[in-house]
Amino acid sequence: MKRLRQIRNFMAVGSMVFVLFWSLPGFGNTLDSEKYSRVIWNYLETLCAFGPRNPGSEGYRETLDLIRKMGEKYADQVVEQPFSVRTSMSTSVDMVNLELRFEGTQGGAPILIGAHFDTRPFADEDPDPANWSEPILGANDGGSGTAILLGLAQYLNQHPVARPVHLVFFDGEDFGAKDSGLKLLGSTYYAEQLVKEEREKWPYWVLVIDMVGDKDLEIFKEFYSLKGSASFLDRIYRVAEDQGIQSLNEKMKYTIYDDHYPFHRMGIPSTVLIDFDYPYWHTLQDTLDKCSIKSMFSIFSVVVKTIEDL
Ligand SMILES: [Zn+2]
């Protein structure tokens, strides 16, 4: 009994030391929370200042330029994957996935971390029908995931992890009208190209981040993620618990066709982290004031710690 208590005390001290080291700025390879909170938030502010970022818009072009520029600055390699989507008999839209590759220190199959950078061209869930044809700003839906990936690029440049990491900014996730079938366009195209490659080149794990900026953040386990990547989800939840992050709920809720789905279909363990209980989803109210630095950073730090140990 006494021995048990000793072990328990030792473990409690151990985790306190861990938390302390984790939060100390500039301590070895640990996360400078103040710096990276600011970095991520700045990216989100910049993206929102570009305005709506649906394909063809000015904001879309500015977003591509920003990702390319940060890729050149921080990544080992920037890969562009252009493709074209037929939207009717006579029209098509040019799109592009951008991939920032980090080699890692040990090699092996890469971890693919993805987010869609496009925003929805029309606010078709807006309470006011007059807004249904207006493009959304997508601070949370499109912005939050993109900002976190850009923050990861900056972080991985300074703190490489063992495995290669491929940060993929997917185009055309939110492009089409309901029932048009024109969704997940970038990730579907990416997966179609991957099928042609040898299996050794396939990702070890696919993690998609979408709508994680909500002030009132609560992320449930998503159906396909649980079905195809249970052990990775467990790992994420364990890290979150270690870090005292409360926004990850153990329960399963929602079946979501997000950018992880084309990879799940290929049999690759694929996870989406998404807070789908967001009242401003696909409305003109999906703006910066609905997001928080704290939510954004909590997901960033969970992702960083999770991929460090893979
Ligand atoms: Zn959306």
CSV table of N, CA, C and O in Angstrom, one decimal, residues 69-178:
chain,number,residue,atom,x,y,z
A,69,LYS,N,4.7,31.0,-50.2
A,69,LYS,CA,5.7,31.7,-49.6
A,69,LYS,C,6.2,31.1,-48.3
A,69,LYS,O,7.4,30.9,-48.1
A,70,MET,N,5.3,30.7,-47.5
A,70,MET,CA,5.7,30.0,-46.2
A,70,MET,C,6.3,28.7,-46.5
A,70,MET,O,7.2,28.2,-45.8
A,71,GLY,N,5.9,28.0,-47.5
A,71,GLY,CA,6.4,26.7,-47.9
A,71,GLY,C,7.9,26.9,-48.3
A,71,GLY,O,8.8,26.1,-47.9
A,72,GLU,N,8.1,27.9,-49.1
A,72,GLU,CA,9.5,28.1,-49.6
A,72,GLU,C,10.4,28.5,-48.4
A,72,GLU,O,11.6,28.1,-48.4
A,73,LYS,N,9.9,29.2,-47.4
A,73,LYS,CA,10.7,29.6,-46.3
A,73,LYS,C,10.9,28.5,-45.3
A,73,LYS,O,12.0,28.3,-44.8
A,74,TYR,N,9.9,27.6,-45.1
A,74,TYR,CA,10.1,26.7,-44.0
A,74,TYR,C,10.2,25.2,-44.4
A,74,TYR,O,10.8,24.4,-43.6
A,75,ALA,N,9.6,24.8,-45.5
A,75,ALA,CA,9.6,23.4,-45.8
A,75,ALA,C,10.8,22.9,-46.6
A,75,ALA,O,11.6,23.7,-47.1
A,76,ASP,N,11.1,21.6,-46.6
A,76,ASP,CA,12.2,21.0,-47.3
A,76,ASP,C,11.8,21.0,-48.8
A,76,ASP,O,12.7,21.0,-49.7
A,77,GLN,N,10.5,20.8,-49.1
A,77,GLN,CA,10.1,20.7,-50.5
A,77,GLN,C,8.6,21.2,-50.6
A,77,GLN,O,7.8,20.9,-49.7
A,78,VAL,N,8.3,21.9,-51.7
A,78,VAL,CA,6.9,22.3,-51.9
A,78,VAL,C,6.5,21.6,-53.2
A,78,VAL,O,7.1,21.7,-54.2
A,79,VAL,N,5.4,20.9,-53.1
A,79,VAL,CA,4.8,20.2,-54.2
A,79,VAL,C,3.5,20.8,-54.6
A,79,VAL,O,2.6,21.0,-53.7
A,80,GLU,N,3.3,21.1,-55.8
A,80,GLU,CA,2.0,21.6,-56.3
A,80,GLU,C,1.3,20.5,-57.1
A,80,GLU,O,1.9,19.8,-57.9
A,81,GLN,N,0.0,20.4,-56.9
A,81,GLN,CA,-0.8,19.3,-57.5
A,81,GLN,C,-2.0,20.0,-58.2
A,81,GLN,O,-3.1,20.0,-57.6
A,82,PRO,N,-1.8,20.5,-59.4
A,82,PRO,CA,-2.9,21.2,-60.1
A,82,PRO,C,-3.9,20.2,-60.7
A,82,PRO,O,-3.5,19.1,-61.1
A,83,PHE,N,-5.1,20.5,-60.7
A,83,PHE,CA,-6.1,19.7,-61.3
A,83,PHE,C,-7.3,20.5,-61.7
A,83,PHE,O,-7.4,21.7,-61.4
A,84,SER,N,-8.2,20.0,-62.6
A,84,SER,CA,-9.3,20.7,-63.1
A,84,SER,C,-10.6,20.0,-62.8
A,84,SER,O,-10.6,18.8,-62.9
A,85,VAL,N,-11.6,20.7,-62.4
A,85,VAL,CA,-12.9,20.1,-62.1
A,85,VAL,C,-13.9,20.6,-63.0
A,85,VAL,O,-14.1,21.8,-63.2
A,86,ARG,N,-14.6,19.6,-63.6
A,86,ARG,CA,-15.7,20.0,-64.6
A,86,ARG,C,-16.9,20.3,-63.8
A,86,ARG,O,-17.4,19.5,-63.0
A,87,THR,N,-17.4,21.5,-63.9
A,87,THR,CA,-18.6,21.9,-63.1
A,87,THR,C,-19.9,21.9,-63.9
A,87,THR,O,-21.0,21.9,-63.3
A,88,SER,N,-19.8,21.9,-65.2
A,88,SER,CA,-21.0,21.6,-66.1
A,88,SER,C,-20.5,21.1,-67.4
A,88,SER,O,-19.3,20.9,-67.6
A,89,MET,N,-21.4,20.9,-68.4
A,89,MET,CA,-20.9,20.4,-69.7
A,89,MET,C,-19.9,21.3,-70.3
A,89,MET,O,-18.9,20.8,-71.0
A,90,SER,N,-20.0,22.6,-70.1
A,90,SER,CA,-19.1,23.5,-70.8
A,90,SER,C,-18.1,24.3,-69.9
A,90,SER,O,-17.2,25.0,-70.4
A,91,THR,N,-18.2,24.1,-68.6
A,91,THR,CA,-17.3,24.9,-67.7
A,91,THR,C,-16.4,24.0,-66.8
A,91,THR,O,-16.9,22.9,-66.4
A,92,SER,N,-15.2,24.4,-66.6
A,92,SER,CA,-14.4,23.7,-65.6
A,92,SER,C,-13.6,24.8,-64.8
A,92,SER,O,-13.5,25.9,-65.2
A,93,VAL,N,-13.2,24.4,-63.6
A,93,VAL,CA,-12.5,25.3,-62.7
A,93,VAL,C,-11.2,24.7,-62.4
A,93,VAL,O,-11.0,23.5,-62.1
A,94,ASP,N,-10.1,25.5,-62.4
A,94,ASP,CA,-8.8,25.1,-62.1
A,94,ASP,C,-8.6,25.1,-60.6
A,94,ASP,O,-8.9,26.1,-59.9
A,95,MET,N,-8.0,24.1,-60.0
A,95,MET,CA,-7.8,24.0,-58.6
A,95,MET,C,-6.4,23.5,-58.4
A,95,MET,O,-5.7,23.0,-59.3
A,96,VAL,N,-5.9,23.6,-57.1
A,96,VAL,CA,-4.5,23.1,-56.8
A,96,VAL,C,-4.4,22.7,-55.4
A,96,VAL,O,-4.9,23.4,-54.5
A,97,ASN,N,-3.8,21.5,-55.1
A,97,ASN,CA,-3.4,21.2,-53.7
A,97,ASN,C,-2.0,21.6,-53.6
A,97,ASN,O,-1.2,21.4,-54.5
A,98,LEU,N,-1.7,22.2,-52.4
A,98,LEU,CA,-0.3,22.5,-52.1
A,98,LEU,C,0.2,21.6,-51.0
A,98,LEU,O,-0.5,21.5,-50.0
A,99,GLU,N,1.4,21.1,-51.2
A,99,GLU,CA,1.9,20.2,-50.2
A,99,GLU,C,3.3,20.7,-49.7
A,99,GLU,O,4.2,20.9,-50.5
A,100,LEU,N,3.4,20.9,-48.4
A,100,LEU,CA,4.7,21.3,-47.8
A,100,LEU,C,5.3,20.0,-47.1
A,100,LEU,O,4.8,19.5,-46.2
A,101,ARG,N,6.5,19.6,-47.6
A,101,ARG,CA,7.1,18.4,-47.1
A,101,ARG,C,8.3,18.6,-46.2
A,101,ARG,O,9.1,19.4,-46.5
A,102,PHE,N,8.3,17.9,-45.1
A,102,PHE,CA,9.4,17.9,-44.1
A,102,PHE,C,9.9,16.5,-44.0
A,102,PHE,O,9.2,15.6,-43.8
A,103,GLU,N,11.2,16.4,-44.2
A,103,GLU,CA,11.8,15.1,-44.3
A,103,GLU,C,11.8,14.3,-43.0
A,103,GLU,O,11.8,13.0,-43.1
A,104,GLY,N,11.9,14.9,-41.9
A,104,GLY,CA,12.0,14.2,-40.6
A,104,GLY,C,13.4,13.7,-40.4
A,104,GLY,O,14.3,13.7,-41.3
A,105,THR,N,13.7,13.2,-39.2
A,105,THR,CA,15.1,12.8,-38.9
A,105,THR,C,15.3,11.3,-39.1
A,105,THR,O,16.4,10.8,-39.2
A,106,GLN,N,14.2,10.5,-39.1
A,106,GLN,CA,14.4,9.0,-39.2
A,106,GLN,C,13.9,8.4,-40.5
A,106,GLN,O,14.2,7.2,-40.8
A,107,GLY,N,13.1,9.1,-41.3
A,107,GLY,CA,12.5,8.5,-42.5
A,107,GLY,C,11.3,7.6,-42.2
A,107,GLY,O,10.8,7.7,-41.1
A,108,GLY,N,10.9,6.8,-43.1
A,108,GLY,CA,9.7,6.0,-43.0
A,108,GLY,C,8.5,6.6,-43.7
A,108,GLY,O,8.7,7.7,-44.4
A,109,ALA,N,7.4,5.9,-43.6
A,109,ALA,CA,6.2,6.5,-44.3
A,109,ALA,C,5.8,7.8,-43.6
A,109,ALA,O,5.9,7.9,-42.4
A,110,PRO,N,5.3,8.7,-44.5
A,110,PRO,CA,5.0,10.1,-43.9
A,110,PRO,C,3.7,10.1,-43.2
A,110,PRO,O,2.8,9.3,-43.4
A,111,ILE,N,3.6,11.1,-42.3
A,111,ILE,CA,2.4,11.5,-41.7
A,111,ILE,C,1.8,12.6,-42.6
A,111,ILE,O,2.5,13.6,-42.8
A,112,LEU,N,0.6,12.4,-43.0
A,112,LEU,CA,-0.1,13.4,-43.8
A,112,LEU,C,-1.0,14.2,-42.9
A,112,LEU,O,-1.9,13.6,-42.3
A,113,ILE,N,-0.7,15.5,-42.8
A,113,ILE,CA,-1.7,16.4,-42.0
A,113,ILE,C,-2.3,17.3,-43.0
A,113,ILE,O,-1.6,18.1,-43.7
A,114,GLY,N,-3.6,17.3,-43.1
A,114,GLY,CA,-4.3,18.0,-44.1
A,114,GLY,C,-5.4,19.0,-43.5
A,114,GLY,O,-5.9,18.8,-42.4
A,115,ALA,N,-5.6,20.0,-44.3
A,115,ALA,CA,-6.7,21.0,-44.0
A,115,ALA,C,-7.2,21.6,-45.3
A,115,ALA,O,-6.3,21.8,-46.2
A,116,HIS,N,-8.4,21.9,-45.5
A,116,HIS,CA,-8.8,22.6,-46.7
A,116,HIS,C,-8.6,24.1,-46.6
A,116,HIS,O,-8.9,24.6,-45.5
A,117,PHE,N,-8.1,24.7,-47.6
A,117,PHE,CA,-7.8,26.1,-47.5
A,117,PHE,C,-8.9,26.9,-48.3
A,117,PHE,O,-9.0,28.2,-48.1
A,118,ASP,N,-9.7,26.3,-49.0
A,118,ASP,CA,-10.8,27.0,-49.7
A,118,ASP,C,-12.0,27.3,-48.7
A,118,ASP,O,-12.1,26.5,-47.7
A,119,THR,N,-12.7,28.3,-49.0
A,119,THR,CA,-13.9,28.6,-48.2
A,119,THR,C,-15.2,28.4,-49.1
A,119,THR,O,-15.1,28.5,-50.4
A,120,ARG,N,-16.3,28.3,-48.5
A,120,ARG,CA,-17.5,28.0,-49.3
A,120,ARG,C,-18.0,29.2,-50.1
A,120,ARG,O,-18.1,30.3,-49.6
A,121,PRO,N,-18.3,29.0,-51.4
A,121,PRO,CA,-18.6,30.1,-52.3
A,121,PRO,C,-20.0,30.7,-52.0
A,121,PRO,O,-20.3,31.7,-52.5
A,122,PHE,N,-20.8,30.0,-51.2
A,122,PHE,CA,-22.1,30.5,-50.9
A,122,PHE,C,-22.6,30.1,-49.5
A,122,PHE,O,-22.4,29.0,-49.0
A,123,ALA,N,-23.2,31.1,-48.8
A,123,ALA,CA,-23.7,30.9,-47.4
A,123,ALA,C,-25.0,30.2,-47.3
A,123,ALA,O,-26.0,30.8,-46.9
A,124,ASP,N,-25.1,29.0,-47.8
A,124,ASP,CA,-26.4,28.3,-48.0
A,124,ASP,C,-27.0,27.8,-46.7
A,124,ASP,O,-28.1,27.3,-46.8
A,125,GLU,N,-26.4,28.1,-45.6
A,125,GLU,CA,-27.0,27.8,-44.3
A,125,GLU,C,-27.4,29.0,-43.5
A,125,GLU,O,-27.7,29.0,-42.3
A,126,ASP,N,-27.2,30.2,-44.2
A,126,ASP,CA,-27.4,31.4,-43.5
A,126,ASP,C,-28.9,31.6,-43.1
A,126,ASP,O,-29.8,31.2,-43.9
A,127,PRO,N,-29.2,32.1,-41.9
A,127,PRO,CA,-30.6,32.3,-41.6
A,127,PRO,C,-31.4,33.2,-42.6
A,127,PRO,O,-32.6,33.1,-42.7
A,128,ASP,N,-30.7,34.1,-43.2
A,128,ASP,CA,-31.3,35.1,-44.1
A,128,ASP,C,-31.1,34.6,-45.6
A,128,ASP,O,-30.0,34.6,-46.1
A,129,PRO,N,-32.2,34.2,-46.2
A,129,PRO,CA,-32.1,33.7,-47.6
A,129,PRO,C,-31.4,34.7,-48.6
A,129,PRO,O,-30.9,34.2,-49.6
A,130,ALA,N,-31.5,36.0,-48.3
A,130,ALA,CA,-30.9,36.9,-49.1
A,130,ALA,C,-29.4,36.7,-49.2
A,130,ALA,O,-28.7,37.2,-50.1
A,131,ASN,N,-28.8,36.0,-48.2
A,131,ASN,CA,-27.3,35.8,-48.2
A,131,ASN,C,-26.9,34.5,-48.8
A,131,ASN,O,-25.7,34.2,-48.9
A,132,TRP,N,-27.9,33.7,-49.3
A,132,TRP,CA,-27.5,32.3,-49.7
A,132,TRP,C,-26.6,32.3,-50.9
A,132,TRP,O,-26.0,31.2,-51.2
A,133,SER,N,-26.4,33.4,-51.6
A,133,SER,CA,-25.5,33.3,-52.8
A,133,SER,C,-24.2,34.1,-52.5
A,133,SER,O,-23.3,34.1,-53.3
A,134,GLU,N,-24.1,34.6,-51.2
A,134,GLU,CA,-22.8,35.3,-50.9
A,134,GLU,C,-21.8,34.3,-50.4
A,134,GLU,O,-22.1,33.4,-49.7
A,135,PRO,N,-20.5,34.6,-50.7
A,135,PRO,CA,-19.4,33.7,-50.2
A,135,PRO,C,-19.2,33.9,-48.7
A,135,PRO,O,-19.3,35.1,-48.2
A,136,ILE,N,-18.8,32.9,-48.0
A,136,ILE,CA,-18.6,33.0,-46.5
A,136,ILE,C,-17.1,33.4,-46.3
A,136,ILE,O,-16.2,33.2,-47.1
A,137,LEU,N,-16.9,34.0,-45.1
A,137,LEU,CA,-15.5,34.4,-44.7
A,137,LEU,C,-14.7,33.1,-44.3
A,137,LEU,O,-13.5,33.0,-44.5
A,138,GLY,N,-15.4,32.2,-43.6
A,138,GLY,CA,-14.8,31.0,-43.2
A,138,GLY,C,-13.6,31.1,-42.3
A,138,GLY,O,-12.6,30.5,-42.5
A,139,ALA,N,-13.8,31.9,-41.2
A,139,ALA,CA,-12.7,32.1,-40.2
A,139,ALA,C,-12.5,30.7,-39.6
A,139,ALA,O,-11.3,30.2,-39.5
A,140,ASN,N,-13.5,30.0,-39.2
A,140,ASN,CA,-13.4,28.7,-38.6
A,140,ASN,C,-13.3,27.6,-39.7
A,140,ASN,O,-12.4,26.8,-39.7
A,141,ASP,N,-14.3,27.7,-40.7
A,141,ASP,CA,-14.4,26.6,-41.7
A,141,ASP,C,-13.5,27.0,-42.9
A,141,ASP,O,-13.9,27.7,-43.8
A,142,GLY,N,-12.3,26.5,-42.9
A,142,GLY,CA,-11.3,26.8,-43.9
A,142,GLY,C,-10.1,27.6,-43.3
A,142,GLY,O,-8.9,27.3,-43.6
A,143,GLY,N,-10.4,28.6,-42.5
A,143,GLY,CA,-9.3,29.4,-41.9
A,143,GLY,C,-8.6,28.7,-40.8
A,143,GLY,O,-7.3,28.7,-40.8
A,144,SER,N,-9.3,28.1,-39.8
A,144,SER,CA,-8.6,27.6,-38.6
A,144,SER,C,-7.6,26.5,-38.9
A,144,SER,O,-6.5,26.5,-38.5
A,145,GLY,N,-8.1,25.5,-39.8
A,145,GLY,CA,-7.2,24.4,-40.2
A,145,GLY,C,-5.9,24.9,-40.9
A,145,GLY,O,-4.8,24.5,-40.7
A,146,THR,N,-6.2,25.9,-41.9
A,146,THR,CA,-5.1,26.4,-42.7
A,146,THR,C,-4.1,27.1,-41.8
A,146,THR,O,-2.8,26.9,-41.9
A,147,ALA,N,-4.6,27.9,-40.8
A,147,ALA,CA,-3.7,28.7,-39.9
A,147,ALA,C,-2.8,27.7,-39.1
A,147,ALA,O,-1.6,27.9,-38.9
A,148,ILE,N,-3.4,26.6,-38.6
A,148,ILE,CA,-2.7,25.6,-37.8
A,148,ILE,C,-1.6,24.9,-38.7
A,148,ILE,O,-0.5,24.7,-38.2
A,149,LEU,N,-2.0,24.6,-39.9
A,149,LEU,CA,-1.0,24.0,-40.7
A,149,LEU,C,0.2,24.9,-41.0
A,149,LEU,O,1.4,24.5,-41.1
A,150,LEU,N,-0.1,26.2,-41.2
A,150,LEU,CA,1.0,27.1,-41.5
A,150,LEU,C,1.9,27.3,-40.2
A,150,LEU,O,3.1,27.3,-40.3
A,151,GLY,N,1.2,27.2,-39.0
A,151,GLY,CA,2.0,27.2,-37.8
A,151,GLY,C,2.8,26.0,-37.6
A,151,GLY,O,4.0,26.1,-37.2
A,152,LEU,N,2.3,24.9,-38.1
A,152,LEU,CA,3.1,23.6,-38.0
A,152,LEU,C,4.3,23.7,-38.9
A,152,LEU,O,5.4,23.2,-38.6
A,153,ALA,N,4.1,24.3,-40.1
A,153,ALA,CA,5.3,24.5,-41.0
A,153,ALA,C,6.4,25.2,-40.3
A,153,ALA,O,7.6,24.8,-40.4
A,154,GLN,N,6.0,26.3,-39.7
A,154,GLN,CA,7.0,27.1,-38.9
A,154,GLN,C,7.7,26.3,-37.8
A,154,GLN,O,8.9,26.4,-37.6
A,155,TYR,N,6.9,25.6,-37.1
A,155,TYR,CA,7.4,24.8,-36.0
A,155,TYR,C,8.3,23.6,-36.4
A,155,TYR,O,9.4,23.4,-35.9
A,156,LEU,N,7.9,22.9,-37.5
A,156,LEU,CA,8.6,21.7,-37.9
A,156,LEU,C,10.0,22.2,-38.5
A,156,LEU,O,10.9,21.4,-38.5
A,157,ASN,N,10.0,23.4,-39.1
A,157,ASN,CA,11.3,23.9,-39.6
A,157,ASN,C,12.3,24.0,-38.4
A,157,ASN,O,13.5,23.7,-38.7
A,158,GLN,N,11.9,24.3,-37.2
A,158,GLN,CA,12.8,24.4,-36.1
A,158,GLN,C,12.9,23.2,-35.3
A,158,GLN,O,13.9,22.9,-34.7
A,159,HIS,N,11.8,22.3,-35.3
A,159,HIS,CA,11.8,21.1,-34.5
A,159,HIS,C,11.4,19.9,-35.3
A,159,HIS,O,10.2,19.5,-35.2
A,160,PRO,N,12.2,19.4,-36.1
A,160,PRO,CA,11.8,18.3,-36.9
A,160,PRO,C,11.5,17.1,-36.1
A,160,PRO,O,12.0,16.9,-35.0
A,161,VAL,N,10.5,16.3,-36.5
A,161,VAL,CA,10.1,15.1,-35.8
A,161,VAL,C,10.7,13.9,-36.6
A,161,VAL,O,11.3,14.0,-37.6
A,162,ALA,N,10.6,12.7,-36.0
A,162,ALA,CA,11.2,11.5,-36.6
A,162,ALA,C,10.7,11.2,-38.0
A,162,ALA,O,11.5,11.1,-39.0
A,163,ARG,N,9.4,11.0,-38.2
A,163,ARG,CA,8.9,10.7,-39.5
A,163,ARG,C,8.8,11.9,-40.4
A,163,ARG,O,8.6,13.0,-39.9
A,164,PRO,N,8.8,11.7,-41.7
A,164,PRO,CA,8.5,12.8,-42.6
A,164,PRO,C,7.1,13.3,-42.3
A,164,PRO,O,6.2,12.5,-42.0
A,165,VAL,N,6.8,14.6,-42.5
A,165,VAL,CA,5.5,15.1,-42.3
A,165,VAL,C,5.1,15.9,-43.6
A,165,VAL,O,5.9,16.7,-44.1
A,166,HIS,N,4.0,15.5,-44.2
A,166,HIS,CA,3.5,16.2,-45.4
A,166,HIS,C,2.3,17.0,-45.0
A,166,HIS,O,1.3,16.5,-44.6
A,167,LEU,N,2.4,18.4,-45.0
A,167,LEU,CA,1.3,19.2,-44.7
A,167,LEU,C,0.6,19.5,-46.1
A,167,LEU,O,1.2,20.1,-47.0
A,168,VAL,N,-0.6,19.0,-46.2
A,168,VAL,CA,-1.3,19.2,-47.4
A,168,VAL,C,-2.5,20.1,-47.3
A,168,VAL,O,-3.4,19.9,-46.5
A,169,PHE,N,-2.5,21.2,-48.1
A,169,PHE,CA,-3.5,22.2,-48.1
A,169,PHE,C,-4.5,21.8,-49.3
A,169,PHE,O,-4.1,22.0,-50.4
A,170,PHE,N,-5.6,21.3,-48.9
A,170,PHE,CA,-6.5,20.8,-49.9
A,170,PHE,C,-7.4,21.9,-50.5
A,170,PHE,O,-8.0,22.7,-49.8
A,171,ASP,N,-7.6,21.8,-51.8
A,171,ASP,CA,-8.5,22.7,-52.5
A,171,ASP,C,-9.9,22.1,-52.6
A,171,ASP,O,-10.0,20.9,-52.4
A,172,GLY,N,-10.9,22.9,-52.8
A,172,GLY,CA,-12.2,22.4,-53.2
A,172,GLY,C,-13.0,21.5,-52.3
A,172,GLY,O,-13.8,20.6,-52.7
A,173,GLU,N,-12.7,21.6,-51.0
A,173,GLU,CA,-13.5,20.8,-50.0
A,173,GLU,C,-14.9,21.2,-49.9
A,173,GLU,O,-15.8,20.4,-49.8
A,174,ASP,N,-15.1,22.5,-50.0
A,174,ASP,CA,-16.4,23.1,-49.7
A,174,ASP,C,-17.0,23.8,-51.0
A,174,ASP,O,-17.8,24.7,-50.8
A,175,PHE,N,-16.7,23.2,-52.1
A,175,PHE,CA,-17.0,24.0,-53.4
A,175,PHE,C,-18.5,23.9,-53.9
A,175,PHE,O,-19.0,24.9,-54.2
A,176,GLY,N,-19.0,22.7,-53.9
A,176,GLY,CA,-20.3,22.6,-54.6
A,176,GLY,C,-21.5,22.8,-53.8
A,176,GLY,O,-21.5,22.7,-52.5
A,177,ALA,N,-22.7,23.0,-54.5
A,177,ALA,CA,-24.0,23.0,-53.8
A,177,ALA,C,-24.3,21.7,-53.3
A,177,ALA,O,-23.7,20.7,-53.7
A,178,LYS,N,-25.2,21.6,-52.3
A,178,LYS,CA,-25.6,20.4,-51.7
A,178,LYS,C,-26.1,19.4,-52.8
A,178,LYS,O,-26.8,19.9,-53.8
